[in-house]
Amino acid sequence: QQLEDERQRQLTNQKLEETDVYGKRRMTLLDLLLNVTIDGQPLSDTDIRQEVDTFMFAGHDTTTSCISFACYHLSRNPAIQQKVYEEIQEIVGPDAARIELTNSTLQDLRYLDLVIKETLRMNPSVPIFGRRSAGDMTIDGVPVPKGMEFGILIYALHNDPELYPEPERFDPERFSEEAIAARRPYSYIPFSVGARNCIGQRYAMLEIKTMLVKVLANYKLLPCEDKNRLLIKTDMTLKPVNGAFVKIVKRQ
């Protein structure tokens, strides 16, 4: 609350000449939230804190979960790991372990993108979404009245063998353009879809890509013993029980 009050005071006293090259003042997330209005009314302190929590905290566990699962799957699929490494060497360059990554470079890592999507298919960071129906409807012959609360089981959807044959097999090619075109819409929704989808999904993908590039540029991932095979649990997010075990070997 103290930080919020102080920033509000600073914004009130902000000098108009503080502009960027486009003639507009740069604004942080907190600045935007303090300035936004809905139907002419500013957000309440509670609303602002909830939005900050969404970005700062809700995005933390989901991102780390995806990175952990991705490292585990890559350790057990050396051919896929090698293909990602070769893409990193080609796109980022031989100094990928040390140089600063740019947004455009990360966007060019297309195969890594497929790997992340397959990770989120097998192990969606949020395995269930809670929703409330906005109106009366019928789904597969089942009446759903307005105001009814229900859960959408993302984990079950993403591991449905009718949609994804051999769902337990890690295969990034499921997300090639041809494969996506052959599947029905909304069969893959790790960030939800529609007006209530994840507001931070683009940022999350950049975080995950950045971490995986740096990990794979520096280390080779190897599988651990079978006794350390992946076990999962569901809290607010899908997580590995006791962690996702991999061996790391420094690249020469």
Tab-separated table of C-alpha atoms in Angstrom:
chain	number	residue	atom	x	y	z
A	1	GLN	CA	0.000	0.000	0.000
A	2	GLN	CA	2.868	2.377	0.836
A	3	LEU	CA	4.438	1.782	-2.590
A	4	GLU	CA	1.090	2.356	-4.287
A	5	ASP	CA	0.505	5.638	-2.399
A	6	GLU	CA	4.004	6.893	-3.156
A	7	ARG	CA	3.701	6.103	-6.850
A	8	GLN	CA	0.332	7.854	-7.000
A	9	ARG	CA	1.930	10.963	-5.483
A	10	GLN	CA	4.770	10.824	-8.017
A	11	LEU	CA	2.327	10.517	-10.903
A	12	THR	CA	0.359	13.510	-9.661
A	13	ASN	CA	3.530	15.607	-9.655
A	14	GLN	CA	4.891	14.170	-12.901
A	15	LYS	CA	6.382	16.804	-15.200
A	16	LEU	CA	4.913	16.889	-18.672
A	17	GLU	CA	8.330	17.135	-20.318
A	18	GLU	CA	9.254	13.606	-19.208
A	19	THR	CA	8.526	11.947	-22.534
A	20	ASP	CA	10.038	9.268	-24.700
A	21	VAL	CA	11.010	9.523	-28.364
A	22	TYR	CA	7.379	9.192	-29.426
A	23	GLY	CA	6.224	12.078	-27.266
A	24	LYS	CA	4.516	9.791	-24.763
A	25	ARG	CA	5.649	9.104	-21.228
A	26	ARG	CA	6.707	5.526	-20.566
A	27	MET	CA	4.373	3.870	-18.089
A	28	THR	CA	4.989	0.923	-15.798
A	29	LEU	CA	2.327	-1.661	-14.993
A	30	LEU	CA	1.561	0.137	-11.728
A	31	ASP	CA	1.289	3.470	-13.584
A	32	LEU	CA	-1.248	1.982	-15.985
A	33	LEU	CA	-3.324	0.488	-13.190
A	34	LEU	CA	-3.337	3.762	-11.263
A	35	ASN	CA	-4.470	5.679	-14.349
A	36	VAL	CA	-7.022	3.268	-15.809
A	37	THR	CA	-10.746	3.890	-15.401
A	38	ILE	CA	-13.779	1.655	-15.934
A	39	ASP	CA	-17.026	3.514	-16.613
A	40	GLY	CA	-15.277	6.657	-15.433
A	41	GLN	CA	-14.211	5.168	-12.103
A	42	PRO	CA	-10.603	4.351	-11.112
A	43	LEU	CA	-9.665	0.883	-9.926
A	44	SER	CA	-9.932	0.307	-6.191
A	45	ASP	CA	-6.840	-0.455	-4.114
A	46	THR	CA	-8.015	-4.069	-3.907
A	47	ASP	CA	-8.373	-4.288	-7.699
A	48	ILE	CA	-4.866	-2.896	-8.201
A	49	ARG	CA	-3.313	-5.313	-5.708
A	50	GLN	CA	-5.083	-8.262	-7.341
A	51	GLU	CA	-3.804	-7.283	-10.791
A	52	VAL	CA	-0.243	-6.872	-9.515
A	53	ASP	CA	-0.527	-10.268	-7.807
A	54	THR	CA	-1.627	-11.802	-11.115
A	55	PHE	CA	1.497	-10.588	-12.893
A	56	MET	CA	4.042	-10.927	-10.087
A	57	PHE	CA	2.959	-14.102	-8.329
A	58	ALA	CA	0.378	-16.088	-10.321
A	59	GLY	CA	2.782	-16.055	-13.268
A	60	HIS	CA	5.707	-17.340	-11.226
A	61	ASP	CA	4.603	-20.880	-10.348
A	62	THR	CA	3.098	-21.536	-13.770
A	63	THR	CA	6.274	-20.486	-15.590
A	64	THR	CA	8.656	-22.419	-13.346
A	65	SER	CA	6.410	-25.470	-13.652
A	66	CYS	CA	6.613	-25.378	-17.464
A	67	ILE	CA	10.401	-24.910	-17.439
A	68	SER	CA	10.824	-27.868	-15.067
A	69	PHE	CA	8.629	-30.155	-17.164
A	70	ALA	CA	10.348	-29.061	-20.388
A	71	CYS	CA	13.812	-29.839	-19.005
A	72	TYR	CA	12.601	-33.245	-17.863
A	73	HIS	CA	11.113	-34.170	-21.248
A	74	LEU	CA	14.175	-32.912	-23.130
A	75	SER	CA	16.456	-34.980	-20.905
A	76	ARG	CA	14.547	-38.120	-21.923
A	77	ASN	CA	14.349	-37.237	-25.601
A	78	PRO	CA	17.954	-36.581	-26.689
A	79	ALA	CA	17.155	-36.264	-30.410
A	80	ILE	CA	14.641	-33.512	-29.685
A	81	GLN	CA	17.057	-31.821	-27.301
A	82	GLN	CA	19.787	-31.889	-29.945
A	83	LYS	CA	17.447	-30.352	-32.515
A	84	VAL	CA	16.642	-27.503	-30.125
A	85	TYR	CA	20.345	-26.987	-29.405
A	86	GLU	CA	21.175	-26.849	-33.116
A	87	GLU	CA	18.407	-24.298	-33.667
A	88	ILE	CA	19.816	-22.165	-30.855
A	89	GLN	CA	23.292	-22.331	-32.392
A	90	GLU	CA	21.927	-21.381	-35.802
A	91	ILE	CA	19.583	-18.560	-34.734
A	92	VAL	CA	21.278	-17.126	-31.648
A	93	GLY	CA	24.842	-18.079	-32.524
A	94	PRO	CA	27.788	-19.832	-30.854
A	95	ASP	CA	27.791	-17.269	-28.020
A	96	ALA	CA	24.206	-18.075	-27.017
A	97	ALA	CA	25.347	-19.033	-23.529
A	98	ARG	CA	26.556	-15.491	-22.833
A	99	ILE	CA	24.880	-12.918	-25.058
A	100	GLU	CA	21.748	-10.958	-24.284
A	101	LEU	CA	18.682	-12.280	-26.078
A	102	THR	CA	16.288	-10.058	-28.003
A	103	ASN	CA	12.576	-10.444	-28.574
A	104	SER	CA	13.050	-10.895	-32.326
A	105	THR	CA	15.653	-13.623	-31.789
A	106	LEU	CA	13.371	-15.503	-29.415
A	107	GLN	CA	10.508	-15.285	-31.902
A	108	ASP	CA	12.695	-16.937	-34.547
A	109	LEU	CA	13.187	-20.069	-32.402
A	110	ARG	CA	10.303	-21.914	-34.034
A	111	TYR	CA	11.191	-25.464	-33.016
A	112	LEU	CA	11.688	-24.411	-29.399
A	113	ASP	CA	8.191	-22.964	-29.614
A	114	LEU	CA	6.865	-26.406	-30.612
A	115	VAL	CA	8.715	-27.991	-27.694
A	116	ILE	CA	7.132	-25.578	-25.224
A	117	LYS	CA	3.676	-26.156	-26.689
A	118	GLU	CA	4.087	-29.923	-26.407
A	119	THR	CA	5.247	-29.496	-22.813
A	120	LEU	CA	2.125	-27.481	-22.018
A	121	ARG	CA	0.004	-30.107	-23.750
A	122	MET	CA	1.336	-32.959	-21.652
A	123	ASN	CA	1.691	-30.945	-18.461
A	124	PRO	CA	-0.508	-27.827	-18.571
A	125	SER	CA	0.611	-25.459	-15.830
A	126	VAL	CA	-3.025	-24.813	-14.917
A	127	PRO	CA	-4.791	-28.197	-15.237
A	128	ILE	CA	-8.319	-26.922	-14.599
A	129	PHE	CA	-10.089	-23.616	-15.268
A	130	GLY	CA	-13.061	-22.484	-13.229
A	131	ARG	CA	-15.811	-20.673	-15.116
A	132	ARG	CA	-19.374	-19.410	-14.616
A	133	SER	CA	-21.889	-19.606	-17.461
A	134	ALA	CA	-23.011	-16.207	-18.743
A	135	GLY	CA	-26.348	-17.548	-19.980
A	136	ASP	CA	-28.498	-20.633	-20.420
A	137	MET	CA	-26.974	-23.106	-22.859
A	138	THR	CA	-26.832	-26.774	-23.778
A	139	ILE	CA	-23.515	-28.621	-24.154
A	140	ASP	CA	-23.594	-32.137	-25.644
A	141	GLY	CA	-27.243	-32.413	-24.675
A	142	VAL	CA	-26.618	-31.320	-21.082
A	143	PRO	CA	-28.444	-28.141	-20.002
A	144	VAL	CA	-26.190	-25.563	-18.346
A	145	PRO	CA	-28.208	-22.810	-16.631
A	146	LYS	CA	-27.030	-19.228	-16.327
A	147	GLY	CA	-24.767	-18.656	-13.332
A	148	MET	CA	-23.693	-22.294	-13.014
A	149	GLU	CA	-20.067	-22.749	-11.952
A	150	PHE	CA	-18.053	-25.549	-13.539
A	151	GLY	CA	-14.511	-26.681	-14.245
A	152	ILE	CA	-12.846	-27.221	-17.614
A	153	LEU	CA	-10.389	-30.122	-17.276
A	154	ILE	CA	-7.462	-28.970	-19.397
A	155	TYR	CA	-5.260	-31.909	-18.401
A	156	ALA	CA	-7.873	-34.405	-19.586
A	157	LEU	CA	-8.455	-32.463	-22.817
A	158	HIS	CA	-4.744	-32.275	-23.657
A	159	ASN	CA	-4.218	-35.974	-22.956
A	160	ASP	CA	-7.256	-37.256	-24.852
A	161	PRO	CA	-6.018	-40.049	-27.177
A	162	GLU	CA	-8.706	-39.192	-29.735
A	163	LEU	CA	-7.142	-35.760	-30.144
A	164	TYR	CA	-3.537	-36.727	-29.484
A	165	PRO	CA	-2.673	-40.364	-30.335
A	166	GLU	CA	-0.208	-41.813	-27.817
A	167	PRO	CA	-0.669	-38.796	-25.547
A	168	GLU	CA	2.098	-39.988	-23.204
A	169	ARG	CA	4.679	-39.637	-26.004
A	170	PHE	CA	6.553	-36.324	-26.188
A	171	ASP	CA	6.270	-35.163	-29.806
A	172	PRO	CA	6.676	-31.449	-30.668
A	173	GLU	CA	5.610	-32.149	-34.267
A	174	ARG	CA	2.032	-32.324	-32.988
A	175	PHE	CA	2.181	-28.542	-33.278
A	176	SER	CA	3.371	-28.254	-36.845
A	177	GLU	CA	1.058	-26.154	-39.021
A	178	GLU	CA	-0.250	-29.285	-40.754
A	179	ALA	CA	-1.025	-31.077	-37.488
A	180	ILE	CA	-2.776	-28.053	-36.008
A	181	ALA	CA	-4.922	-27.620	-39.126
A	182	ALA	CA	-6.053	-31.247	-38.867
A	183	ARG	CA	-7.267	-30.900	-35.260
A	184	ARG	CA	-10.537	-29.423	-34.149
A	185	PRO	CA	-10.490	-25.912	-32.665
A	186	TYR	CA	-10.008	-25.451	-28.922
A	187	SER	CA	-8.327	-28.826	-28.449
A	188	TYR	CA	-5.284	-27.030	-27.038
A	189	ILE	CA	-5.923	-24.185	-24.580
A	190	PRO	CA	-3.141	-24.021	-21.938
A	191	PHE	CA	-3.757	-20.281	-21.498
A	192	SER	CA	-7.552	-20.572	-21.776
A	193	VAL	CA	-9.312	-18.805	-24.641
A	194	GLY	CA	-11.664	-15.917	-25.257
A	195	ALA	CA	-12.160	-12.815	-23.123
A	196	ARG	CA	-10.884	-14.551	-19.974
A	197	ASN	CA	-7.675	-15.953	-21.406
A	198	CYS	CA	-4.317	-15.481	-19.694
A	199	ILE	CA	-3.283	-11.843	-19.932
A	200	GLY	CA	0.377	-12.736	-19.452
A	201	GLN	CA	0.754	-15.550	-21.984
A	202	ARG	CA	3.092	-13.681	-24.362
A	203	TYR	CA	5.323	-12.613	-21.501
A	204	ALA	CA	5.294	-16.151	-20.100
A	205	MET	CA	6.426	-17.598	-23.436
A	206	LEU	CA	9.318	-15.117	-23.587
A	207	GLU	CA	10.370	-16.046	-20.041
A	208	ILE	CA	10.233	-19.767	-20.766
A	209	LYS	CA	12.120	-19.436	-24.050
A	210	THR	CA	14.812	-17.280	-22.461
A	211	MET	CA	15.414	-19.734	-19.626
A	212	LEU	CA	15.481	-22.788	-21.888
A	213	VAL	CA	17.887	-21.116	-24.332
A	214	LYS	CA	20.300	-20.293	-21.528
A	215	VAL	CA	20.003	-23.736	-19.928
A	216	LEU	CA	20.488	-25.651	-23.186
A	217	ALA	CA	23.250	-23.360	-24.445
A	218	ASN	CA	25.222	-24.036	-21.264
A	219	TYR	CA	24.286	-27.594	-20.357
A	220	LYS	CA	23.341	-30.929	-21.832
A	221	LEU	CA	20.394	-32.517	-20.024
A	222	LEU	CA	20.519	-36.228	-19.230
A	223	PRO	CA	17.873	-38.480	-17.663
A	224	CYS	CA	18.078	-39.678	-14.094
A	225	GLU	CA	17.421	-43.214	-12.900
A	226	ASP	CA	13.957	-44.737	-13.316
A	227	LYS	CA	13.303	-44.302	-9.597
A	228	ASN	CA	13.272	-40.568	-10.309
A	229	ARG	CA	10.668	-40.765	-13.059
A	230	LEU	CA	8.216	-37.912	-13.173
A	231	LEU	CA	5.290	-37.896	-10.759
A	232	ILE	CA	2.826	-35.036	-10.865
A	233	LYS	CA	0.475	-33.406	-8.408
A	234	THR	CA	-2.166	-30.718	-8.684
A	235	ASP	CA	-2.198	-27.766	-6.314
A	236	MET	CA	-3.202	-24.457	-7.834
A	237	THR	CA	-0.813	-25.443	-10.609
A	238	LEU	CA	0.423	-28.756	-11.987
A	239	LYS	CA	3.778	-29.551	-10.381
A	240	PRO	CA	6.310	-32.380	-10.261
A	241	VAL	CA	6.205	-34.249	-6.947
A	242	ASN	CA	9.539	-33.512	-5.229
A	243	GLY	CA	10.799	-31.831	-8.408
A	244	ALA	CA	11.657	-32.903	-11.955
A	245	PHE	CA	15.013	-34.705	-11.806
A	246	VAL	CA	17.603	-34.313	-14.562
A	247	LYS	CA	21.378	-34.587	-14.765
A	248	ILE	CA	23.249	-31.619	-16.195
A	249	VAL	CA	26.605	-31.743	-17.966
A	250	LYS	CA	28.481	-28.554	-18.839
A	251	ARG	CA	28.868	-28.105	-22.587
A	252	GLN	CA	32.397	-27.605	-23.884
